[in-house]
PDB file of C-alpha atoms in Angstrom:
ATOM      1  CA  MET A  19      -9.642  51.981 -55.926  1.00  0.00           C
ATOM      2  CA  PRO A  20      -9.031  54.790 -53.362  1.00  0.00           C
ATOM      3  CA  ASN A  21     -11.370  53.591 -50.573  1.00  0.00           C
ATOM      4  CA  THR A  22     -11.134  49.867 -51.224  1.00  0.00           C
ATOM      5  CA  VAL A  23     -11.009  47.589 -48.169  1.00  0.00           C
ATOM      6  CA  PHE A  24      -8.484  44.758 -48.492  1.00  0.00           C
ATOM      7  CA  SER A  25      -8.242  41.420 -46.777  1.00  0.00           C
ATOM      8  CA  GLU A  26      -4.652  41.324 -45.555  1.00  0.00           C
ATOM      9  CA  LEU A  27      -3.144  37.851 -46.007  1.00  0.00           C
ATOM     10  CA  ARG A  28      -0.111  37.281 -43.775  1.00  0.00           C
ATOM     11  CA  ARG A  29       2.270  34.349 -43.643  1.00  0.00           C
ATOM     12  CA  GLN A  30       1.511  33.712 -39.949  1.00  0.00           C
ATOM     13  CA  LYS A  31      -2.025  32.702 -40.919  1.00  0.00           C
ATOM     14  CA  ILE A  32      -1.154  31.033 -44.229  1.00  0.00           C
ATOM     15  CA  PHE A  33       1.697  28.656 -43.399  1.00  0.00           C
ATOM     16  CA  HIS A  34       0.869  25.882 -40.947  1.00  0.00           C
ATOM     17  CA  ASN A  35       4.558  25.225 -40.314  1.00  0.00           C
ATOM     18  CA  LYS A  36       6.508  28.430 -39.619  1.00  0.00           C
ATOM     19  CA  ASP A  37       9.821  26.747 -40.429  1.00  0.00           C
ATOM     20  CA  PHE A  38       8.589  25.497 -43.810  1.00  0.00           C
ATOM     21  CA  PRO A  39       6.799  28.313 -45.696  1.00  0.00           C
ATOM     22  CA  LEU A  40       5.028  26.335 -48.412  1.00  0.00           C
ATOM     23  CA  GLU A  41       1.279  25.830 -48.687  1.00  0.00           C
ATOM     24  CA  ILE A  42      -1.170  24.851 -51.426  1.00  0.00           C
ATOM     25  CA  LEU A  43      -4.803  25.937 -51.492  1.00  0.00           C
ATOM     26  CA  MET A  44      -7.492  24.945 -53.963  1.00  0.00           C
ATOM     27  CA  HIS A  45     -10.191  27.522 -54.721  1.00  0.00           C
ATOM     28  CA  GLU A  46     -13.651  27.198 -56.219  1.00  0.00           C
ATOM     29  CA  TYR A  47     -16.159  30.057 -56.293  1.00  0.00           C
ATOM     30  CA  LYS A  48     -19.899  30.225 -55.628  1.00  0.00           C
ATOM     31  CA  THR A  49     -20.228  33.911 -56.554  1.00  0.00           C
ATOM     32  CA  ARG A  50     -19.342  35.974 -59.620  1.00  0.00           C
ATOM     33  CA  THR A  51     -17.035  38.309 -57.682  1.00  0.00           C
ATOM     34  CA  ASP A  52     -14.112  37.730 -55.334  1.00  0.00           C
ATOM     35  CA  ARG A  53     -12.961  40.102 -52.563  1.00  0.00           C
ATOM     36  CA  TRP A  54      -9.937  42.374 -52.835  1.00  0.00           C
ATOM     37  CA  HIS A  55      -6.977  40.916 -50.971  1.00  0.00           C
ATOM     38  CA  ARG A  56      -3.291  41.669 -50.503  1.00  0.00           C
ATOM     39  CA  HIS A  57      -0.442  39.149 -50.200  1.00  0.00           C
ATOM     40  CA  LEU A  58       1.722  40.848 -47.602  1.00  0.00           C
ATOM     41  CA  ASP A  59       4.823  38.697 -47.210  1.00  0.00           C
ATOM     42  CA  PHE A  60       4.695  35.681 -49.505  1.00  0.00           C
ATOM     43  CA  TYR A  61       4.419  34.800 -53.205  1.00  0.00           C
ATOM     44  CA  GLU A  62       1.313  33.301 -54.802  1.00  0.00           C
ATOM     45  CA  LEU A  63       1.657  31.153 -57.916  1.00  0.00           C
ATOM     46  CA  VAL A  64      -1.749  30.664 -59.557  1.00  0.00           C
ATOM     47  CA  VAL A  65      -2.426  27.583 -61.721  1.00  0.00           C
ATOM     48  CA  ILE A  66      -5.879  27.745 -63.338  1.00  0.00           C
ATOM     49  CA  CYS A  67      -7.485  24.357 -63.917  1.00  0.00           C
ATOM     50  CA  SER A  68     -11.001  25.143 -65.145  1.00  0.00           C
ATOM     51  CA  GLY A  69     -13.309  27.949 -66.244  1.00  0.00           C
ATOM     52  CA  HIS A  70     -12.411  31.611 -66.581  1.00  0.00           C
ATOM     53  CA  ALA A  71     -12.499  34.921 -64.711  1.00  0.00           C
ATOM     54  CA  ARG A  72     -11.192  38.470 -64.910  1.00  0.00           C
ATOM     55  CA  ASN A  73      -8.101  39.053 -62.759  1.00  0.00           C
ATOM     56  CA  GLU A  74      -8.179  42.671 -61.628  1.00  0.00           C
ATOM     57  CA  ASN A  75      -5.513  44.744 -59.867  1.00  0.00           C
ATOM     58  CA  LYS A  76      -4.979  48.439 -59.164  1.00  0.00           C
ATOM     59  CA  VAL A  77      -4.235  49.488 -62.743  1.00  0.00           C
ATOM     60  CA  SER A  78      -5.520  46.802 -65.115  1.00  0.00           C
ATOM     61  CA  SER A  79      -7.604  43.660 -65.589  1.00  0.00           C
ATOM     62  CA  THR A  80      -7.011  40.544 -67.678  1.00  0.00           C
ATOM     63  CA  MET A  81      -9.173  37.569 -68.593  1.00  0.00           C
ATOM     64  CA  VAL A  82      -7.634  34.326 -67.331  1.00  0.00           C
ATOM     65  CA  GLN A  83      -8.704  30.762 -68.113  1.00  0.00           C
ATOM     66  CA  ALA A  84      -7.808  27.092 -67.763  1.00  0.00           C
ATOM     67  CA  GLY A  85      -4.146  26.518 -68.587  1.00  0.00           C
ATOM     68  CA  ASN A  86      -3.038  30.015 -67.544  1.00  0.00           C
ATOM     69  CA  VAL A  87      -0.343  30.488 -64.917  1.00  0.00           C
ATOM     70  CA  PHE A  88       0.829  33.692 -63.242  1.00  0.00           C
ATOM     71  CA  LEU A  89       2.799  34.822 -60.197  1.00  0.00           C
ATOM     72  CA  LEU A  90       1.847  37.480 -57.644  1.00  0.00           C
ATOM     73  CA  PRO A  91       4.742  38.757 -55.486  1.00  0.00           C
ATOM     74  CA  ALA A  92       4.576  40.032 -51.913  1.00  0.00           C
ATOM     75  CA  GLY A  93       2.616  43.279 -51.622  1.00  0.00           C
ATOM     76  CA  SER A  94       0.404  42.686 -54.648  1.00  0.00           C
ATOM     77  CA  VAL A  95      -3.351  43.323 -54.523  1.00  0.00           C
ATOM     78  CA  HIS A  96      -5.983  41.671 -56.727  1.00  0.00           C
ATOM     79  CA  ARG A  97      -9.404  40.079 -57.005  1.00  0.00           C
ATOM     80  CA  TYR A  98     -11.393  38.045 -59.540  1.00  0.00           C
ATOM     81  CA  GLN A  99     -14.474  39.311 -61.383  1.00  0.00           C
ATOM     82  CA  GLU A 100     -16.827  37.741 -63.965  1.00  0.00           C
ATOM     83  CA  ILE A 101     -16.180  34.298 -62.476  1.00  0.00           C
ATOM     84  CA  HIS A 102     -17.496  31.306 -64.426  1.00  0.00           C
ATOM     85  CA  GLN A 103     -16.897  27.649 -63.414  1.00  0.00           C
ATOM     86  CA  PHE A 104     -13.542  28.847 -62.114  1.00  0.00           C
ATOM     87  CA  TRP A 105     -11.200  26.774 -59.981  1.00  0.00           C
ATOM     88  CA  HIS A 106      -7.493  27.008 -59.462  1.00  0.00           C
ATOM     89  CA  TYR A 107      -4.601  26.158 -57.182  1.00  0.00           C
ATOM     90  CA  ASN A 108      -2.661  28.779 -55.246  1.00  0.00           C
ATOM     91  CA  VAL A 109       0.892  27.643 -54.550  1.00  0.00           C
ATOM     92  CA  LEU A 110       1.965  29.914 -51.677  1.00  0.00           C
ATOM     93  CA  PHE A 111       5.632  30.152 -50.723  1.00  0.00           C
ATOM     94  CA  ASP A 112       8.412  32.286 -49.332  1.00  0.00           C
ATOM     95  CA  PRO A 113      10.800  33.040 -52.241  1.00  0.00           C
ATOM     96  CA  ALA A 114      13.710  32.350 -49.881  1.00  0.00           C
ATOM     97  CA  LEU A 115      12.866  28.650 -50.338  1.00  0.00           C
ATOM     98  CA  LEU A 116      14.260  28.907 -53.858  1.00  0.00           C
ATOM     99  CA  THR A 117      17.537  30.641 -52.944  1.00  0.00           C
ATOM    100  CA  PRO A 118      19.755  27.510 -52.772  1.00  0.00           C
ATOM    101  CA  ASN A 119      18.615  26.389 -56.236  1.00  0.00           C
ATOM    102  CA  LEU A 120      18.137  29.772 -57.895  1.00  0.00           C
ATOM    103  CA  PRO A 121      21.141  29.460 -60.272  1.00  0.00           C
ATOM    104  CA  MET A 122      19.671  26.269 -61.762  1.00  0.00           C
ATOM    105  CA  LEU A 123      16.124  27.649 -61.962  1.00  0.00           C
ATOM    106  CA  LYS A 124      17.378  30.753 -63.774  1.00  0.00           C
ATOM    107  CA  GLN A 125      18.662  28.542 -66.591  1.00  0.00           C
ATOM    108  CA  LEU A 126      15.145  27.318 -67.408  1.00  0.00           C
ATOM    109  CA  PRO A 127      13.394  29.043 -70.334  1.00  0.00           C
ATOM    110  CA  GLY A 128      10.347  30.204 -68.373  1.00  0.00           C
ATOM    111  CA  TYR A 129      12.178  31.725 -65.412  1.00  0.00           C
ATOM    112  CA  ARG A 130      12.323  35.310 -66.650  1.00  0.00           C
ATOM    113  CA  MET A 131       8.746  35.239 -67.902  1.00  0.00           C
ATOM    114  CA  LEU A 132       7.445  34.143 -64.499  1.00  0.00           C
ATOM    115  CA  PHE A 133       9.785  35.724 -61.956  1.00  0.00           C
ATOM    116  CA  GLN A 134      10.878  38.995 -63.562  1.00  0.00           C
ATOM    117  CA  MET A 135       7.911  41.325 -63.117  1.00  0.00           C
ATOM    118  CA  PRO A 136       7.005  44.010 -65.672  1.00  0.00           C
ATOM    119  CA  PRO A 137       7.436  47.560 -64.281  1.00  0.00           C
ATOM    120  CA  SER A 138       4.524  48.538 -62.008  1.00  0.00           C
ATOM    121  CA  THR A 139       3.618  49.750 -58.548  1.00  0.00           C
ATOM    122  CA  PRO A 140       4.022  47.166 -55.745  1.00  0.00           C
ATOM    123  CA  GLU A 141       0.248  46.745 -55.415  1.00  0.00           C
ATOM    124  CA  ALA A 142      -0.170  46.043 -59.146  1.00  0.00           C
ATOM    125  CA  ALA A 143       2.866  43.761 -59.483  1.00  0.00           C
ATOM    126  CA  CYS A 144       2.175  40.556 -61.411  1.00  0.00           C
ATOM    127  CA  SER A 145       4.095  38.370 -63.822  1.00  0.00           C
ATOM    128  CA  GLN A 146       3.095  38.214 -67.441  1.00  0.00           C
ATOM    129  CA  LEU A 147       0.294  35.758 -68.115  1.00  0.00           C
ATOM    130  CA  LEU A 148       1.652  32.387 -69.226  1.00  0.00           C
ATOM    131  CA  SER A 149       0.010  29.266 -70.642  1.00  0.00           C
ATOM    132  CA  VAL A 150       0.600  25.537 -70.603  1.00  0.00           C
ATOM    133  CA  ASP A 151      -1.111  22.988 -72.818  1.00  0.00           C
ATOM    134  CA  GLU A 152      -3.585  20.455 -71.454  1.00  0.00           C
ATOM    135  CA  GLY A 153      -1.030  17.664 -71.162  1.00  0.00           C
ATOM    136  CA  VAL A 154       1.358  19.812 -69.134  1.00  0.00           C
ATOM    137  CA  LEU A 155      -1.528  21.135 -67.021  1.00  0.00           C
ATOM    138  CA  ALA A 156      -2.608  17.599 -66.134  1.00  0.00           C
ATOM    139  CA  HIS A 157       0.974  16.770 -65.140  1.00  0.00           C
ATOM    140  CA  LEU A 158       1.215  19.934 -63.017  1.00  0.00           C
ATOM    141  CA  ILE A 159      -2.054  19.061 -61.257  1.00  0.00           C
ATOM    142  CA  ALA A 160      -0.673  15.618 -60.381  1.00  0.00           C
ATOM    143  CA  GLN A 161       2.522  17.205 -59.033  1.00  0.00           C
ATOM    144  CA  ILE A 162       0.567  19.742 -56.979  1.00  0.00           C
ATOM    145  CA  GLU A 163      -1.521  16.950 -55.483  1.00  0.00           C
ATOM    146  CA  GLN A 164       1.679  15.089 -54.604  1.00  0.00           C
ATOM    147  CA  ILE A 165       2.907  18.161 -52.688  1.00  0.00           C
ATOM    148  CA  ARG A 166      -0.474  18.553 -50.978  1.00  0.00           C
ATOM    149  CA  ASN A 167      -0.330  14.943 -49.846  1.00  0.00           C
ATOM    150  CA  GLU A 168       3.132  15.435 -48.346  1.00  0.00           C
ATOM    151  CA  LEU A 169       1.997  18.581 -46.532  1.00  0.00           C
ATOM    152  CA  ALA A 170      -1.103  16.807 -45.212  1.00  0.00           C
ATOM    153  CA  LEU A 171       0.295  13.398 -44.227  1.00  0.00           C
ATOM    154  CA  HIS A 172       3.465  14.556 -42.425  1.00  0.00           C
ATOM    155  CA  ALA A 173       5.080  11.172 -43.018  1.00  0.00           C
ATOM    156  CA  PRO A 174       8.769  10.868 -42.030  1.00  0.00           C
ATOM    157  CA  GLY A 175      10.821  13.126 -44.274  1.00  0.00           C
ATOM    158  CA  TRP A 176       7.745  15.046 -45.450  1.00  0.00           C
ATOM    159  CA  GLN A 177       9.527  18.413 -45.579  1.00  0.00           C
ATOM    160  CA  ALA A 178      12.290  17.110 -47.837  1.00  0.00           C
ATOM    161  CA  ALA A 179       9.776  15.256 -50.021  1.00  0.00           C
ATOM    162  CA  ALA A 180       7.502  18.311 -50.305  1.00  0.00           C
ATOM    163  CA  TYR A 181      10.448  20.615 -51.021  1.00  0.00           C
ATOM    164  CA  PHE A 182      11.928  18.500 -53.797  1.00  0.00           C
ATOM    165  CA  SER A 183       8.459  17.864 -55.250  1.00  0.00           C
ATOM    166  CA  PHE A 184       7.979  21.647 -55.291  1.00  0.00           C
ATOM    167  CA  LEU A 185      11.270  22.144 -57.147  1.00  0.00           C
ATOM    168  CA  TYR A 186      10.327  19.426 -59.634  1.00  0.00           C
ATOM    169  CA  PHE A 187       6.938  21.075 -60.160  1.00  0.00           C
ATOM    170  CA  LEU A 188       8.610  24.450 -60.792  1.00  0.00           C
ATOM    171  CA  ALA A 189      11.168  22.958 -63.170  1.00  0.00           C
ATOM    172  CA  HIS A 190       8.437  21.237 -65.187  1.00  0.00           C
ATOM    173  CA  LEU A 191       6.412  24.448 -65.319  1.00  0.00           C
ATOM    174  CA  LEU A 192       9.377  26.625 -66.335  1.00  0.00           C
ATOM    175  CA  ARG A 193      10.350  24.164 -69.073  1.00  0.00           C
ATOM    176  CA  ASN A 194       6.912  24.120 -70.640  1.00  0.00           C
ATOM    177  CA  CYS A 195       5.179  27.478 -70.111  1.00  0.00           C
ATOM    178  CA  THR A 196       4.758  29.912 -73.002  1.00  0.00           C
ATOM    179  CA  PRO A 197       3.402  33.454 -73.334  1.00  0.00           C
ATOM    180  CA  ARG A 198      -0.380  33.332 -73.503  1.00  0.00           C
ATOM    181  CA  ASN A 199      -0.582  34.501 -77.133  1.00  0.00           C
ATOM    182  CA  LEU A 200       1.168  31.360 -78.429  1.00  0.00           C
ATOM    183  CA  ARG A 201      -1.459  28.768 -79.368  1.00  0.00           C
ATOM    184  CA  PRO A 202      -0.719  25.276 -77.980  1.00  0.00           C
ATOM    185  CA  ASN A 203      -0.948  22.143 -80.088  1.00  0.00           C
ATOM    186  CA  ALA A 204      -4.618  21.154 -80.481  1.00  0.00           C
ATOM    187  CA  THR A 205      -3.976  17.397 -80.317  1.00  0.00           C
ATOM    188  CA  ILE A 206      -1.951  17.699 -77.112  1.00  0.00           C
ATOM    189  CA  GLN A 207      -4.740  19.828 -75.670  1.00  0.00           C
ATOM    190  CA  LYS A 208      -7.223  17.032 -76.372  1.00  0.00           C
ATOM    191  CA  ILE A 209      -5.039  14.374 -74.768  1.00  0.00           C
ATOM    192  CA  GLY A 210      -4.448  16.668 -71.810  1.00  0.00           C
ATOM    193  CA  LYS A 211      -8.189  17.076 -71.372  1.00  0.00           C
ATOM    194  CA  VAL A 212      -8.553  13.299 -71.028  1.00  0.00           C
ATOM    195  CA  ILE A 213      -5.605  13.071 -68.628  1.00  0.00           C
ATOM    196  CA  ARG A 214      -7.122  15.746 -66.413  1.00  0.00           C
ATOM    197  CA  MET A 215     -10.486  13.959 -66.470  1.00  0.00           C
ATOM    198  CA  LEU A 216      -8.835  10.700 -65.376  1.00  0.00           C
ATOM    199  CA  GLU A 217      -6.836  12.484 -62.655  1.00  0.00           C
ATOM    200  CA  GLU A 218      -9.976  14.124 -61.267  1.00  0.00           C
ATOM    201  CA  ASP A 219     -12.025  10.909 -61.092  1.00  0.00           C
ATOM    202  CA  SER A 220     -10.309   7.576 -61.669  1.00  0.00           C
ATOM    203  CA  ARG A 221     -13.264   5.569 -60.319  1.00  0.00           C
ATOM    204  CA  LYS A 222     -15.492   5.660 -63.396  1.00  0.00           C
ATOM    205  CA  PRO A 223     -15.611   2.598 -65.700  1.00  0.00           C
ATOM    206  CA  TYR A 224     -13.854   4.233 -68.650  1.00  0.00           C
ATOM    207  CA  THR A 225     -13.590   2.520 -72.025  1.00  0.00           C
ATOM    208  CA  LEU A 226     -11.294   3.403 -74.900  1.00  0.00           C
ATOM    209  CA  GLU A 227     -14.313   4.267 -77.033  1.00  0.00           C
ATOM    210  CA  LYS A 228     -15.738   6.649 -74.421  1.00  0.00           C
ATOM    211  CA  LEU A 229     -12.415   8.415 -73.909  1.00  0.00           C
ATOM    212  CA  ALA A 230     -11.874   8.855 -77.649  1.00  0.00           C
ATOM    213  CA  SER A 231     -15.396  10.197 -78.132  1.00  0.00           C
ATOM    214  CA  LYS A 232     -14.829  12.786 -75.371  1.00  0.00           C
ATOM    215  CA  VAL A 233     -12.265  14.515 -77.591  1.00  0.00           C
ATOM    216  CA  HIS A 234     -13.853  13.648 -80.961  1.00  0.00           C
ATOM    217  CA  MET A 235     -11.084  11.329 -82.120  1.00  0.00           C
ATOM    218  CA  SER A 236     -11.136   7.843 -83.594  1.00  0.00           C
ATOM    219  CA  VAL A 237     -10.095   5.058 -81.233  1.00  0.00           C
ATOM    220  CA  SER A 238      -6.900   4.282 -83.165  1.00  0.00           C
ATOM    221  CA  SER A 239      -5.884   7.950 -83.417  1.00  0.00           C
ATOM    222  CA  PHE A 240      -6.638   8.552 -79.740  1.00  0.00           C
ATOM    223  CA  ARG A 241      -4.639   5.496 -78.633  1.00  0.00           C
ATOM    224  CA  HIS A 242      -1.672   6.557 -80.790  1.00  0.00           C
ATOM    225  CA  HIS A 243      -1.592  10.174 -79.583  1.00  0.00           C
ATOM    226  CA  PHE A 244      -2.256   9.293 -75.933  1.00  0.00           C
ATOM    227  CA  THR A 245       0.665   6.854 -75.922  1.00  0.00           C
ATOM    228  CA  ALA A 246       2.898   9.422 -77.644  1.00  0.00           C
ATOM    229  CA  VAL A 247       2.123  12.057 -74.982  1.00  0.00           C
ATOM    230  CA  THR A 248       2.240   9.868 -71.848  1.00  0.00           C
ATOM    231  CA  GLY A 249       4.462   6.943 -72.819  1.00  0.00           C
ATOM    232  CA  LEU A 250       1.663   4.574 -71.736  1.00  0.00           C
ATOM    233  CA  SER A 251      -1.446   3.155 -73.342  1.00  0.00           C
ATOM    234  CA  PRO A 252      -4.700   4.652 -71.953  1.00  0.00           C
ATOM    235  CA  GLY A 253      -5.429   1.427 -70.054  1.00  0.00           C
ATOM    236  CA  ASN A 254      -1.988   1.204 -68.462  1.00  0.00           C
ATOM    237  CA  PHE A 255      -2.053   4.910 -67.611  1.00  0.00           C
ATOM    238  CA  LEU A 256      -5.365   4.480 -65.777  1.00  0.00           C
ATOM    239  CA  ILE A 257      -4.147   1.411 -63.878  1.00  0.00           C
ATOM    240  CA  LYS A 258      -0.982   3.207 -62.751  1.00  0.00           C
ATOM    241  CA  LEU A 259      -3.034   6.246 -61.727  1.00  0.00           C
ATOM    242  CA  ARG A 260      -5.413   4.093 -59.675  1.00  0.00           C
ATOM    243  CA  ILE A 261      -2.512   2.326 -57.973  1.00  0.00           C
ATOM    244  CA  LYS A 262      -0.958   5.681 -57.007  1.00  0.00           C
ATOM    245  CA  LYS A 263      -4.236   6.788 -55.454  1.00  0.00           C
ATOM    246  CA  ALA A 264      -4.579   3.408 -53.733  1.00  0.00           C
ATOM    247  CA  LEU A 265      -1.150   3.759 -52.119  1.00  0.00           C
ATOM    248  CA  LEU A 266      -2.275   6.882 -50.289  1.00  0.00           C
ATOM    249  CA  LEU A 267      -5.551   5.303 -49.186  1.00  0.00           C
ATOM    250  CA  LEU A 268      -3.784   2.180 -47.931  1.00  0.00           C
ATOM    251  CA  CYS A 269      -1.982   4.405 -45.415  1.00  0.00           C
ATOM    252  CA  SER A 270      -5.358   4.866 -43.700  1.00  0.00           C
ATOM    253  CA  PRO A 271      -7.309   2.224 -41.718  1.00  0.00           C
ATOM    254  CA  ALA A 272      -9.560   1.518 -44.747  1.00  0.00           C
ATOM    255  CA  SER A 273      -9.953  -2.117 -45.809  1.00  0.00           C
ATOM    256  CA  ILE A 274      -8.311  -3.337 -49.013  1.00  0.00           C
ATOM    257  CA  SER A 275     -11.673  -4.024 -50.659  1.00  0.00           C
ATOM    258  CA  ARG A 276     -12.836  -0.509 -49.761  1.00  0.00           C
ATOM    259  CA  VAL A 277      -9.661   1.031 -51.195  1.00  0.00           C
ATOM    260  CA  ALA A 278     -10.083  -0.987 -54.398  1.00  0.00           C
ATOM    261  CA  GLU A 279     -13.619   0.308 -54.791  1.00  0.00           C
ATOM    262  CA  GLN A 280     -12.641   3.923 -54.042  1.00  0.00           C
ATOM    263  CA  VAL A 281     -10.026   4.050 -56.799  1.00  0.00           C
ATOM    264  CA  GLY A 282     -12.074   2.271 -59.455  1.00  0.00           C
ATOM    265  CA  PHE A 283     -11.394  -1.480 -59.162  1.00  0.00           C
ATOM    266  CA  GLN A 284     -14.655  -3.405 -58.831  1.00  0.00           C
ATOM    267  CA  ASP A 285     -12.854  -6.704 -58.169  1.00  0.00           C
ATOM    268  CA  SER A 286     -10.508  -6.668 -55.157  1.00  0.00           C
ATOM    269  CA  ASN A 287      -8.631  -9.746 -56.438  1.00  0.00           C
ATOM    270  CA  TYR A 288      -7.915  -8.011 -59.746  1.00  0.00           C
ATOM    271  CA  PHE A 289      -6.842  -4.936 -57.767  1.00  0.00           C
ATOM    272  CA  ALA A 290      -4.417  -7.042 -55.721  1.00  0.00           C
ATOM    273  CA  ARG A 291      -2.883  -8.544 -58.881  1.00  0.00           C
ATOM    274  CA  GLN A 292      -2.439  -5.148 -60.533  1.00  0.00           C
ATOM    275  CA  PHE A 293      -1.054  -3.671 -57.313  1.00  0.00           C
ATOM    276  CA  ARG A 294       1.532  -6.438 -57.153  1.00  0.00           C
ATOM    277  CA  ASN A 295       2.415  -6.002 -60.837  1.00  0.00           C
ATOM    278  CA  GLN A 296       3.070  -2.291 -60.281  1.00  0.00           C
ATOM    279  CA  THR A 297       4.735  -2.325 -56.841  1.00  0.00           C
ATOM    280  CA  GLY A 298       6.158  -5.823 -56.379  1.00  0.00           C
ATOM    281  CA  MET A 299       4.047  -6.474 -53.271  1.00  0.00           C
ATOM    282  CA  THR A 300       0.441  -7.150 -52.369  1.00  0.00           C
ATOM    283  CA  PRO A 301      -1.739  -4.438 -50.783  1.00  0.00           C
ATOM    284  CA  SER A 302      -1.619  -6.230 -47.408  1.00  0.00           C
ATOM    285  CA  GLU A 303       2.182  -6.494 -47.611  1.00  0.00           C
ATOM    286  CA  PHE A 304       2.378  -2.769 -48.326  1.00  0.00           C
ATOM    287  CA  GLN A 305       0.132  -1.955 -45.345  1.00  0.00           C
ATOM    288  CA  LYS A 306       2.317  -4.062 -43.056  1.00  0.00           C
ATOM    289  CA  LYS A 307       5.527  -2.417 -44.316  1.00  0.00           C
ATOM    290  CA  TYR A 308       3.963   1.047 -44.040  1.00  0.00           C
ATOM    291  CA  ARG A 309       3.086   0.447 -40.377  1.00  0.00           C
ATOM    292  CA  GLU A 310       6.704  -0.571 -39.720  1.00  0.00           C
ATOM    293  CA  THR A 311       8.370   2.040 -41.971  1.00  0.00           C
ATOM    294  CA  PRO A 312       6.131   4.914 -43.167  1.00  0.00           C
ATOM    295  CA  ALA A 313       8.852   6.147 -45.543  1.00  0.00           C
ATOM    296  CA  ILE A 314       8.076   3.110 -47.753  1.00  0.00           C
ATOM    297  CA  LEU A 315       5.248   5.195 -49.236  1.00  0.00           C
ATOM    298  CA  HIS A 316       7.709   7.599 -50.875  1.00  0.00           C
ATOM    299  CA  THR A 317       9.960   4.778 -52.071  1.00  0.00           C
ATOM    300  CA  VAL A 318       7.117   2.946 -53.800  1.00  0.00           C
ATOM    301  CA  MET A 319       5.512   6.121 -55.153  1.00  0.00           C
ATOM    302  CA  ASP A 320       8.795   7.226 -56.738  1.00  0.00           C
ATOM    303  CA  LYS A 321       9.029   3.944 -58.680  1.00  0.00           C
ATOM    304  CA  LEU A 322       5.618   4.353 -60.338  1.00  0.00           C
TER     305      LEU A 322
END
């Protein structure tokens, strides 16, 4: 790689708020090859959601796929090759953000695997490749989206909310990640696949039969295992998911009927009843309270 040209990624261009060095980017690829780039002064935590690719650095290359997680420290150089239906999140942060809570994070089982780098040159530095099962991956995606929403909306207290959501995300990851060569439970993988599908598009008219057939399980077996993994029946999980998405949309000028349609409720009256069951208020009451006190969004979201 002697004459390779790198894109130099610097924190000044990455972080929109200089006093709060945390950013999340989502990447999809239209070509089979990515460009070489260097992370100069921030960490990049990669969470792969779909597809596969070859992650290449100065001295080695490794195939990575959905469910893999790895960390690139400041100074590292890499690119992706052999890209196929590949999309992932990059959680970009200054490691100093973790300093106040480092003693607690170090107690979690995945800390050393993710943050203690194998010996290498600075340009080739990378954590070992870790994996999470489909259920954990779906939960991580939801947490990442929560952080993205905080960073985008800038509601009162957004920095504190984003920071503590980030810590919660890290804690969940470090509790549940394993070295890549350990095979995750196949049933949990199947349930996780359904959870991720629901997270990505809650608007479709799902039925229990369709969801079970997606993962080649009987309806009774699927219902049992889904409830065991999530603590909710598939129907209740989907309703709660739609209500969470609706809360964010209700912060915009969109009408209640439009919000209901966007999250998957065809009947706005049914939507209003379910919203009240989950939050204790009607959609219009929430909109009124949000206009008066924007922080109500976080209060209600935390209860779901």
